[in-house]
PDB file of C-alpha atoms in Angstrom:
ATOM      1  CA  MET A   1      66.590  27.735   2.729  1.00  0.00           C
ATOM      2  CA  LYS A   2      70.045  26.297   2.724  1.00  0.00           C
ATOM      3  CA  SER A   3      72.763  28.674   3.809  1.00  0.00           C
ATOM      4  CA  GLY A   4      75.049  29.976   1.110  1.00  0.00           C
ATOM      5  CA  GLN A   5      72.355  31.041  -1.352  1.00  0.00           C
ATOM      6  CA  LYS A   6      73.937  33.756  -3.454  1.00  0.00           C
ATOM      7  CA  ASP A   7      70.888  35.529  -4.841  1.00  0.00           C
ATOM      8  CA  VAL A   8      67.128  35.802  -4.572  1.00  0.00           C
ATOM      9  CA  ASP A   9      66.530  33.413  -7.486  1.00  0.00           C
ATOM     10  CA  ASP A  10      68.510  30.707  -5.667  1.00  0.00           C
ATOM     11  CA  TYR A  11      66.639  31.428  -2.445  1.00  0.00           C
ATOM     12  CA  ILE A  12      63.215  31.074  -4.070  1.00  0.00           C
ATOM     13  CA  ALA A  13      64.254  27.960  -6.008  1.00  0.00           C
ATOM     14  CA  GLY A  14      65.031  26.198  -2.721  1.00  0.00           C
ATOM     15  CA  PHE A  15      61.373  25.972  -1.667  1.00  0.00           C
ATOM     16  CA  PRO A  16      58.408  23.770  -2.648  1.00  0.00           C
ATOM     17  CA  GLU A  17      56.190  24.984  -5.486  1.00  0.00           C
ATOM     18  CA  ASP A  18      53.455  26.483  -3.292  1.00  0.00           C
ATOM     19  CA  ALA A  19      55.961  28.666  -1.424  1.00  0.00           C
ATOM     20  CA  ARG A  20      57.809  29.561  -4.661  1.00  0.00           C
ATOM     21  CA  VAL A  21      54.601  30.935  -6.186  1.00  0.00           C
ATOM     22  CA  ILE A  22      54.009  33.199  -3.169  1.00  0.00           C
ATOM     23  CA  LEU A  23      57.658  34.288  -2.922  1.00  0.00           C
ATOM     24  CA  THR A  24      57.784  35.118  -6.634  1.00  0.00           C
ATOM     25  CA  LYS A  25      54.625  37.236  -6.426  1.00  0.00           C
ATOM     26  CA  LEU A  26      55.838  38.926  -3.234  1.00  0.00           C
ATOM     27  CA  ARG A  27      59.118  39.814  -4.947  1.00  0.00           C
ATOM     28  CA  LYS A  28      57.204  41.264  -7.920  1.00  0.00           C
ATOM     29  CA  VAL A  29      54.961  43.365  -5.652  1.00  0.00           C
ATOM     30  CA  ILE A  30      57.972  44.752  -3.772  1.00  0.00           C
ATOM     31  CA  ARG A  31      59.764  45.550  -7.049  1.00  0.00           C
ATOM     32  CA  GLU A  32      56.683  47.426  -8.287  1.00  0.00           C
ATOM     33  CA  ALA A  33      56.528  49.461  -5.078  1.00  0.00           C
ATOM     34  CA  ALA A  34      60.280  50.101  -4.979  1.00  0.00           C
ATOM     35  CA  PRO A  35      61.561  50.057  -8.576  1.00  0.00           C
ATOM     36  CA  ASP A  36      64.840  51.773  -7.656  1.00  0.00           C
ATOM     37  CA  ALA A  37      65.703  49.346  -4.861  1.00  0.00           C
ATOM     38  CA  SER A  38      68.399  46.728  -5.292  1.00  0.00           C
ATOM     39  CA  GLU A  39      67.981  43.171  -4.094  1.00  0.00           C
ATOM     40  CA  THR A  40      70.416  40.972  -2.274  1.00  0.00           C
ATOM     41  CA  ILE A  41      70.550  38.251   0.345  1.00  0.00           C
ATOM     42  CA  SER A  42      71.030  39.631   3.849  1.00  0.00           C
ATOM     43  CA  TYR A  43      70.411  37.784   7.114  1.00  0.00           C
ATOM     44  CA  GLN A  44      69.986  34.695   4.875  1.00  0.00           C
ATOM     45  CA  MET A  45      66.816  36.119   3.301  1.00  0.00           C
ATOM     46  CA  PRO A  46      65.869  38.238   0.300  1.00  0.00           C
ATOM     47  CA  THR A  47      66.427  41.901   1.075  1.00  0.00           C
ATOM     48  CA  PHE A  48      65.579  45.035  -0.846  1.00  0.00           C
ATOM     49  CA  LYS A  49      67.853  48.019  -0.250  1.00  0.00           C
ATOM     50  CA  LEU A  50      67.310  51.689  -0.976  1.00  0.00           C
ATOM     51  CA  ASN A  51      69.448  54.058   1.079  1.00  0.00           C
ATOM     52  CA  GLY A  52      69.867  51.182   3.538  1.00  0.00           C
ATOM     53  CA  ASN A  53      67.657  48.175   4.249  1.00  0.00           C
ATOM     54  CA  LEU A  54      64.139  48.635   2.920  1.00  0.00           C
ATOM     55  CA  VAL A  55      62.327  45.313   3.508  1.00  0.00           C
ATOM     56  CA  HIS A  56      63.202  41.636   3.909  1.00  0.00           C
ATOM     57  CA  PHE A  57      61.060  38.553   3.321  1.00  0.00           C
ATOM     58  CA  ALA A  58      61.406  34.837   3.959  1.00  0.00           C
ATOM     59  CA  ALA A  59      59.516  31.560   3.762  1.00  0.00           C
ATOM     60  CA  PHE A  60      59.013  29.282   6.731  1.00  0.00           C
ATOM     61  CA  LYS A  61      57.161  26.033   7.313  1.00  0.00           C
ATOM     62  CA  LYS A  62      53.782  27.615   8.121  1.00  0.00           C
ATOM     63  CA  HIS A  63      54.081  31.249   7.048  1.00  0.00           C
ATOM     64  CA  ILE A  64      55.764  33.947   5.001  1.00  0.00           C
ATOM     65  CA  GLY A  65      57.734  36.434   7.064  1.00  0.00           C
ATOM     66  CA  PHE A  66      57.851  40.062   5.970  1.00  0.00           C
ATOM     67  CA  TYR A  67      60.212  42.460   7.730  1.00  0.00           C
ATOM     68  CA  PRO A  68      59.515  46.142   7.004  1.00  0.00           C
ATOM     69  CA  THR A  69      61.060  47.631  10.210  1.00  0.00           C
ATOM     70  CA  PRO A  70      59.261  48.638  13.414  1.00  0.00           C
ATOM     71  CA  SER A  71      58.179  52.035  12.043  1.00  0.00           C
ATOM     72  CA  ALA A  72      56.112  50.377   9.310  1.00  0.00           C
ATOM     73  CA  ILE A  73      54.519  47.952  11.773  1.00  0.00           C
ATOM     74  CA  THR A  74      53.487  50.932  13.903  1.00  0.00           C
ATOM     75  CA  ALA A  75      52.267  53.007  10.946  1.00  0.00           C
ATOM     76  CA  PHE A  76      50.074  50.163   9.644  1.00  0.00           C
ATOM     77  CA  ALA A  77      48.984  48.772  13.032  1.00  0.00           C
ATOM     78  CA  LYS A  78      45.272  49.043  12.227  1.00  0.00           C
ATOM     79  CA  GLU A  79      45.597  47.257   8.874  1.00  0.00           C
ATOM     80  CA  LEU A  80      47.805  44.573  10.441  1.00  0.00           C
ATOM     81  CA  ALA A  81      45.563  43.853  13.441  1.00  0.00           C
ATOM     82  CA  SER A  82      44.542  40.416  12.153  1.00  0.00           C
ATOM     83  CA  TYR A  83      48.141  39.258  11.573  1.00  0.00           C
ATOM     84  CA  LYS A  84      50.812  38.106  13.975  1.00  0.00           C
ATOM     85  CA  THR A  85      53.355  40.895  14.356  1.00  0.00           C
ATOM     86  CA  SER A  86      56.397  41.632  16.456  1.00  0.00           C
ATOM     87  CA  LYS A  87      58.690  44.642  16.683  1.00  0.00           C
ATOM     88  CA  GLY A  88      59.702  44.625  13.009  1.00  0.00           C
ATOM     89  CA  ALA A  89      58.111  41.484  11.602  1.00  0.00           C
ATOM     90  CA  LEU A  90      54.846  40.251  10.122  1.00  0.00           C
ATOM     91  CA  GLN A  91      53.688  36.686   9.648  1.00  0.00           C
ATOM     92  CA  PHE A  92      51.350  35.764   6.811  1.00  0.00           C
ATOM     93  CA  PRO A  93      50.154  32.159   7.286  1.00  0.00           C
ATOM     94  CA  TYR A  94      49.891  29.987   4.190  1.00  0.00           C
ATOM     95  CA  ASP A  95      46.281  29.118   5.018  1.00  0.00           C
ATOM     96  CA  LYS A  96      45.110  32.743   4.571  1.00  0.00           C
ATOM     97  CA  PRO A  97      45.299  34.963   1.479  1.00  0.00           C
ATOM     98  CA  ILE A  98      48.544  36.942   1.293  1.00  0.00           C
ATOM     99  CA  PRO A  99      47.698  40.698   1.436  1.00  0.00           C
ATOM    100  CA  TYR A 100      49.811  41.736  -1.551  1.00  0.00           C
ATOM    101  CA  GLU A 101      48.222  45.175  -1.876  1.00  0.00           C
ATOM    102  CA  LEU A 102      48.961  45.920   1.785  1.00  0.00           C
ATOM    103  CA  ILE A 103      52.539  44.702   1.309  1.00  0.00           C
ATOM    104  CA  LYS A 104      52.850  47.093  -1.632  1.00  0.00           C
ATOM    105  CA  GLU A 105      51.589  50.007   0.487  1.00  0.00           C
ATOM    106  CA  ILE A 106      53.951  49.153   3.341  1.00  0.00           C
ATOM    107  CA  THR A 107      56.865  48.963   0.904  1.00  0.00           C
ATOM    108  CA  LYS A 108      55.945  52.371  -0.564  1.00  0.00           C
ATOM    109  CA  PHE A 109      55.876  53.747   2.992  1.00  0.00           C
ATOM    110  CA  ARG A 110      59.386  52.383   3.540  1.00  0.00           C
ATOM    111  CA  VAL A 111      60.593  53.924   0.257  1.00  0.00           C
ATOM    112  CA  LYS A 112      59.378  57.333   1.464  1.00  0.00           C
ATOM    113  CA  GLU A 113      61.021  56.788   4.844  1.00  0.00           C
ATOM    114  CA  ASN A 114      64.363  55.835   3.339  1.00  0.00           C
ATOM    115  CA  SER A 115      64.246  58.600   0.750  1.00  0.00           C
ATOM    116  CA  GLY A 116      63.466  61.377   3.204  1.00  0.00           C
TER     117      GLY A 116
END
């Protein structure tokens, strides 16, 4: 993504078609799981906010990054065992199916966390 993107539509539009399809579906899944969240660009990536940062996502050369905070990574450690993770980040490689249902569940977990 080029710096200076003002909104999520601009961010998604800046990628090749294959990444745009995934990013668009990911955005839809997050919206379904967090209908009251607002979206913005933060840290140069799409960010959903609900009582603070909820989740972020981004496209890279070989993977989609999903950033649901360390608490979500810990809570879903078993389900995420086959993915590359770090303290607050997940990597979903383009050559494997994106686990949209799991992303939805993680986002719902974050909604509960931020609403409690």
